[in-house]
Amino acid sequence: GQNIDQPTEMTATEGAIVQINCTYQTSGFNGLFWYQQHAGEAPTFLSYNVLDGLEEKGRFSSFLSRSKGYSYLLLKELQMKDSASYLCAVMDSNYQLIWGAGTKLIIKP
Amino acid sequence: IAGITQAPTSQILAAGRRMTLRCTQDMRHNAMYWYRQDLGLGLRLIHYSNTAGTTGKGEVPDGYSVSRANTDDFPLTLASAVPSQTSVYFCASSARGGNTDTQYFGPGTRLTVL
């Protein structure tokens, strides 16, 4: 079956760096997406990786290793507004997104 | 530009009732999707449409139906609601279906079936 694994919850301190991991097993691979979802709101797009390596976008970076079925989202200079759930999703061979359950990130002052 | 709108924002429904969740986008996207989100689970695809006039089944289609009469609208209907359909429903769209285009989400509908 298809499976996306990510930690349920993480805690970090304002101003610090946090890495959220995602491992996947899917039928085919057409890219990996990261979304941010604040409580009670819709998911919003953060990043897309289809080739191995690191994609940097401001304070957020996303890494992909296709051979290991592994990705991480790196958040630098954490701000209180970064408190949210972070969703990892893989696009399978049918171009459908398979979603992880999300990682709830709690930022403490 | 509104993007994607959904209605209603929330609804409490008696079991056995029929309910249609509305979704409209103004981005002229070809593809649209309906997901449900339940605590502790990832988003699960209910139905999708890659272009107006076509629809397809996702991971959890039972008990739901959709139509895509035009580009902008993609309503989701629960013919006879059951308590297990209590969830948050998100509509999404992307420029092209069957492609790696980014999906953009509406604000969601919170549905409670009693």
Short mmCIF file of C-alpha atoms in Angstrom, two decimals:
data_model
loop_
_atom_site.label_atom_id
_atom_site.label_comp_id
_atom_site.label_asym_id
_atom_site.label_seq_id
_atom_site.Cartn_x
_atom_site.Cartn_y
_atom_site.Cartn_z
CA GLY A 1 0.00 0.00 0.00
CA GLN A 2 0.92 3.66 -0.10
CA ASN A 3 2.22 5.29 3.04
CA ILE A 4 3.49 8.69 4.13
CA ASP A 5 5.06 8.97 7.58
CA GLN A 6 5.83 12.13 9.50
CA PRO A 7 6.06 12.90 13.22
CA THR A 8 2.77 13.77 14.87
CA GLU A 9 4.04 16.73 16.86
CA MET A 10 7.24 18.74 17.38
CA THR A 11 8.15 21.61 19.68
CA ALA A 12 10.76 24.28 18.99
CA THR A 13 11.84 27.64 20.34
CA GLU A 14 11.32 30.99 18.68
CA GLY A 15 14.40 31.98 16.68
CA ALA A 16 15.67 28.40 16.41
CA ILE A 17 15.79 25.92 13.51
CA VAL A 18 13.57 22.86 13.14
CA GLN A 19 13.61 19.98 10.67
CA ILE A 20 10.42 18.06 9.91
CA ASN A 21 11.01 14.67 8.31
CA CYS A 22 8.80 12.77 5.90
CA THR A 23 9.30 9.24 4.58
CA TYR A 24 7.18 7.73 1.87
CA GLN A 25 6.34 4.53 0.05
CA THR A 26 4.13 5.12 -2.96
CA SER A 27 3.23 3.54 -6.28
CA GLY A 28 5.27 5.81 -8.49
CA PHE A 29 6.65 9.25 -7.79
CA ASN A 30 5.87 12.51 -9.55
CA GLY A 31 7.09 14.90 -6.90
CA LEU A 32 6.73 15.77 -3.24
CA PHE A 33 4.86 18.74 -1.84
CA TRP A 34 4.93 20.50 1.52
CA TYR A 35 1.94 22.49 2.71
CA GLN A 36 1.37 24.60 5.81
CA GLN A 37 -1.98 24.50 7.59
CA HIS A 38 -2.89 26.82 10.44
CA ALA A 39 -5.56 25.56 12.81
CA GLY A 40 -9.01 25.93 11.31
CA GLU A 41 -7.68 27.05 7.96
CA ALA A 42 -6.95 25.61 4.53
CA PRO A 43 -3.60 24.08 3.57
CA THR A 44 -1.33 26.51 1.70
CA PHE A 45 1.48 25.51 -0.64
CA LEU A 46 5.06 25.81 0.59
CA SER A 47 7.34 23.83 -1.72
CA TYR A 48 7.67 21.20 -4.44
CA ASN A 49 10.59 18.83 -5.02
CA VAL A 50 10.91 16.39 -7.88
CA LEU A 51 14.70 16.11 -8.18
CA ASP A 52 17.13 15.15 -5.42
CA GLY A 53 18.58 18.01 -3.46
CA LEU A 54 17.72 21.10 -1.54
CA GLU A 55 15.25 23.80 -2.60
CA GLU A 56 15.55 27.03 -0.63
CA LYS A 57 12.81 29.62 -0.36
CA GLY A 58 13.48 32.31 2.21
CA ARG A 59 13.37 30.88 5.74
CA PHE A 60 12.02 27.57 4.45
CA SER A 61 14.00 24.86 2.64
CA SER A 62 12.93 21.42 1.45
CA PHE A 63 15.17 18.45 0.71
CA LEU A 64 14.46 15.29 -1.27
CA SER A 65 16.21 11.94 -1.62
CA ARG A 66 14.25 9.74 -4.02
CA SER A 67 16.46 6.70 -3.47
CA LYS A 68 15.74 6.83 0.28
CA GLY A 69 12.08 7.82 -0.03
CA TYR A 70 12.83 10.72 2.26
CA SER A 71 12.24 14.44 2.49
CA TYR A 72 12.57 17.11 5.11
CA LEU A 73 11.31 20.63 5.58
CA LEU A 74 13.74 22.98 7.31
CA LEU A 75 12.43 26.10 8.98
CA LYS A 76 14.96 28.71 10.11
CA GLU A 77 14.63 31.71 12.42
CA LEU A 78 11.37 30.38 13.76
CA GLN A 79 8.60 32.87 14.43
CA MET A 80 5.45 32.40 16.51
CA LYS A 81 3.38 32.57 13.32
CA ASP A 82 5.12 29.37 12.16
CA SER A 83 3.03 27.44 14.69
CA ALA A 84 0.97 25.28 12.38
CA SER A 85 0.68 21.80 10.95
CA TYR A 86 3.01 20.88 8.10
CA LEU A 87 1.68 18.39 5.58
CA CYS A 88 3.86 16.19 3.36
CA ALA A 89 2.23 14.87 0.18
CA VAL A 90 3.56 12.70 -2.64
CA MET A 91 2.14 12.69 -6.14
CA ASP A 92 1.86 9.07 -7.28
CA SER A 93 1.95 7.51 -10.74
CA ASN A 94 -1.72 8.48 -11.30
CA TYR A 95 -0.95 12.13 -10.48
CA GLN A 96 -2.97 11.88 -7.29
CA LEU A 97 -1.63 13.35 -4.05
CA ILE A 98 -1.08 10.94 -1.17
CA TRP A 99 -1.01 12.86 2.10
CA GLY A 100 0.69 12.34 5.42
CA ALA A 101 -1.29 13.04 8.58
CA GLY A 102 0.73 16.19 9.22
CA THR A 103 3.19 17.38 11.85
CA LYS A 104 1.90 19.86 14.39
CA LEU A 105 4.68 22.34 15.14
CA ILE A 106 4.48 24.19 18.45
CA ILE A 107 6.70 27.26 18.82
CA LYS A 108 7.55 28.40 22.34
CA PRO A 109 8.88 31.88 23.18
CA ILE B 1 -9.62 37.64 -6.80
CA ALA B 2 -11.40 35.25 -4.45
CA GLY B 3 -9.62 32.07 -5.54
CA ILE B 4 -11.76 29.22 -4.27
CA THR B 5 -14.91 29.68 -2.24
CA GLN B 6 -16.86 27.00 -0.41
CA ALA B 7 -20.32 27.04 1.10
CA PRO B 8 -21.56 26.56 3.68
CA THR B 9 -18.75 27.28 6.16
CA SER B 10 -20.23 24.77 8.56
CA GLN B 11 -23.33 22.63 8.79
CA ILE B 12 -25.00 20.28 11.24
CA LEU B 13 -27.05 17.67 9.46
CA ALA B 14 -29.38 14.91 10.56
CA ALA B 15 -28.46 11.42 9.39
CA GLY B 16 -30.32 10.39 6.28
CA ARG B 17 -30.59 13.93 4.90
CA ARG B 18 -29.25 14.97 1.52
CA MET B 19 -26.61 17.69 1.44
CA THR B 20 -24.70 19.50 -1.29
CA LEU B 21 -21.43 21.26 -0.55
CA ARG B 22 -20.64 24.00 -3.01
CA CYS B 23 -17.27 24.92 -4.47
CA THR B 24 -16.50 27.68 -6.95
CA GLN B 25 -13.16 28.86 -8.33
CA ASP B 26 -12.38 31.92 -10.41
CA MET B 27 -8.86 30.98 -11.51
CA ARG B 28 -10.01 29.19 -14.68
CA HIS B 29 -8.30 26.05 -13.43
CA ASN B 30 -9.10 22.90 -15.37
CA ALA B 31 -8.83 20.45 -12.49
CA MET B 32 -10.79 20.38 -9.23
CA TYR B 33 -10.76 18.05 -6.24
CA TRP B 34 -12.72 17.19 -3.12
CA TYR B 35 -10.91 16.00 0.00
CA ARG B 36 -11.98 15.14 3.50
CA GLN B 37 -9.73 15.74 6.49
CA ASP B 38 -10.17 13.75 9.70
CA LEU B 39 -8.15 14.04 12.91
CA GLY B 40 -5.04 11.88 12.81
CA LEU B 41 -5.44 11.07 9.12
CA GLY B 42 -4.06 12.70 6.03
CA LEU B 43 -6.28 14.42 3.52
CA ARG B 44 -8.15 11.79 1.52
CA LEU B 45 -9.34 12.33 -2.02
CA ILE B 46 -13.07 11.75 -2.56
CA HIS B 47 -13.60 12.70 -6.19
CA TYR B 48 -11.78 14.74 -8.78
CA SER B 49 -12.35 16.31 -12.18
CA ASN B 50 -9.51 16.91 -14.63
CA THR B 51 -11.66 19.06 -16.89
CA ALA B 52 -15.24 20.26 -17.23
CA GLY B 53 -17.56 17.40 -18.13
CA THR B 54 -15.39 14.64 -16.62
CA THR B 55 -15.13 13.25 -13.10
CA GLY B 56 -13.22 10.45 -11.40
CA LYS B 57 -13.24 8.53 -8.14
CA GLY B 58 -10.61 9.05 -5.50
CA GLU B 59 -9.65 6.99 -2.49
CA VAL B 60 -12.95 7.29 -0.56
CA PRO B 61 -15.82 7.92 -3.04
CA ASP B 62 -18.57 5.82 -1.45
CA GLY B 63 -21.58 7.84 -0.32
CA TYR B 64 -20.55 10.90 -2.36
CA SER B 65 -21.25 12.12 -5.88
CA VAL B 66 -19.98 15.07 -7.91
CA SER B 67 -20.72 16.87 -11.15
CA ARG B 68 -18.70 19.27 -13.27
CA ALA B 69 -21.06 21.09 -15.60
CA ASN B 70 -18.68 24.01 -16.13
CA THR B 71 -15.11 25.08 -15.33
CA ASP B 72 -15.89 27.08 -12.21
CA ASP B 73 -18.20 24.87 -10.12
CA PHE B 74 -17.68 21.46 -8.55
CA PRO B 75 -20.45 20.54 -6.08
CA LEU B 76 -20.19 17.53 -3.79
CA THR B 77 -23.41 15.75 -2.82
CA LEU B 78 -24.06 13.40 0.07
CA ALA B 79 -27.19 11.54 -0.96
CA SER B 80 -28.02 10.19 2.50
CA ALA B 81 -25.65 11.43 5.17
CA VAL B 82 -24.25 9.09 7.82
CA PRO B 83 -22.33 9.99 11.02
CA SER B 84 -19.06 8.66 9.55
CA GLN B 85 -19.23 11.50 7.05
CA THR B 86 -18.64 13.99 9.83
CA SER B 87 -15.46 15.71 8.70
CA VAL B 88 -13.90 18.85 7.29
CA TYR B 89 -14.28 18.98 3.53
CA PHE B 90 -11.83 20.87 1.35
CA CYS B 91 -12.23 21.71 -2.29
CA ALA B 92 -9.06 22.34 -4.30
CA SER B 93 -8.10 23.22 -7.85
CA SER B 94 -5.05 23.10 -10.07
CA ALA B 95 -4.30 24.52 -13.49
CA ARG B 96 -4.16 21.09 -15.11
CA GLY B 97 -5.23 17.64 -14.01
CA GLY B 98 -3.08 14.59 -14.46
CA ASN B 99 -0.07 16.79 -13.89
CA THR B 100 2.26 17.99 -11.15
CA ASP B 101 0.60 21.41 -10.92
CA THR B 102 0.18 22.80 -7.42
CA GLN B 103 -3.23 22.39 -5.83
CA TYR B 104 -4.85 25.40 -4.16
CA PHE B 105 -7.42 24.92 -1.44
CA GLY B 106 -10.68 26.55 -0.44
CA PRO B 107 -11.41 27.46 3.20
CA GLY B 108 -13.27 24.24 3.95
CA THR B 109 -16.71 23.15 5.15
CA ARG B 110 -17.12 21.65 8.60
CA LEU B 111 -19.87 19.06 8.44
CA THR B 112 -21.36 17.29 11.44
CA VAL B 113 -23.80 14.45 10.86
CA LEU B 114 -25.87 13.46 13.88
#
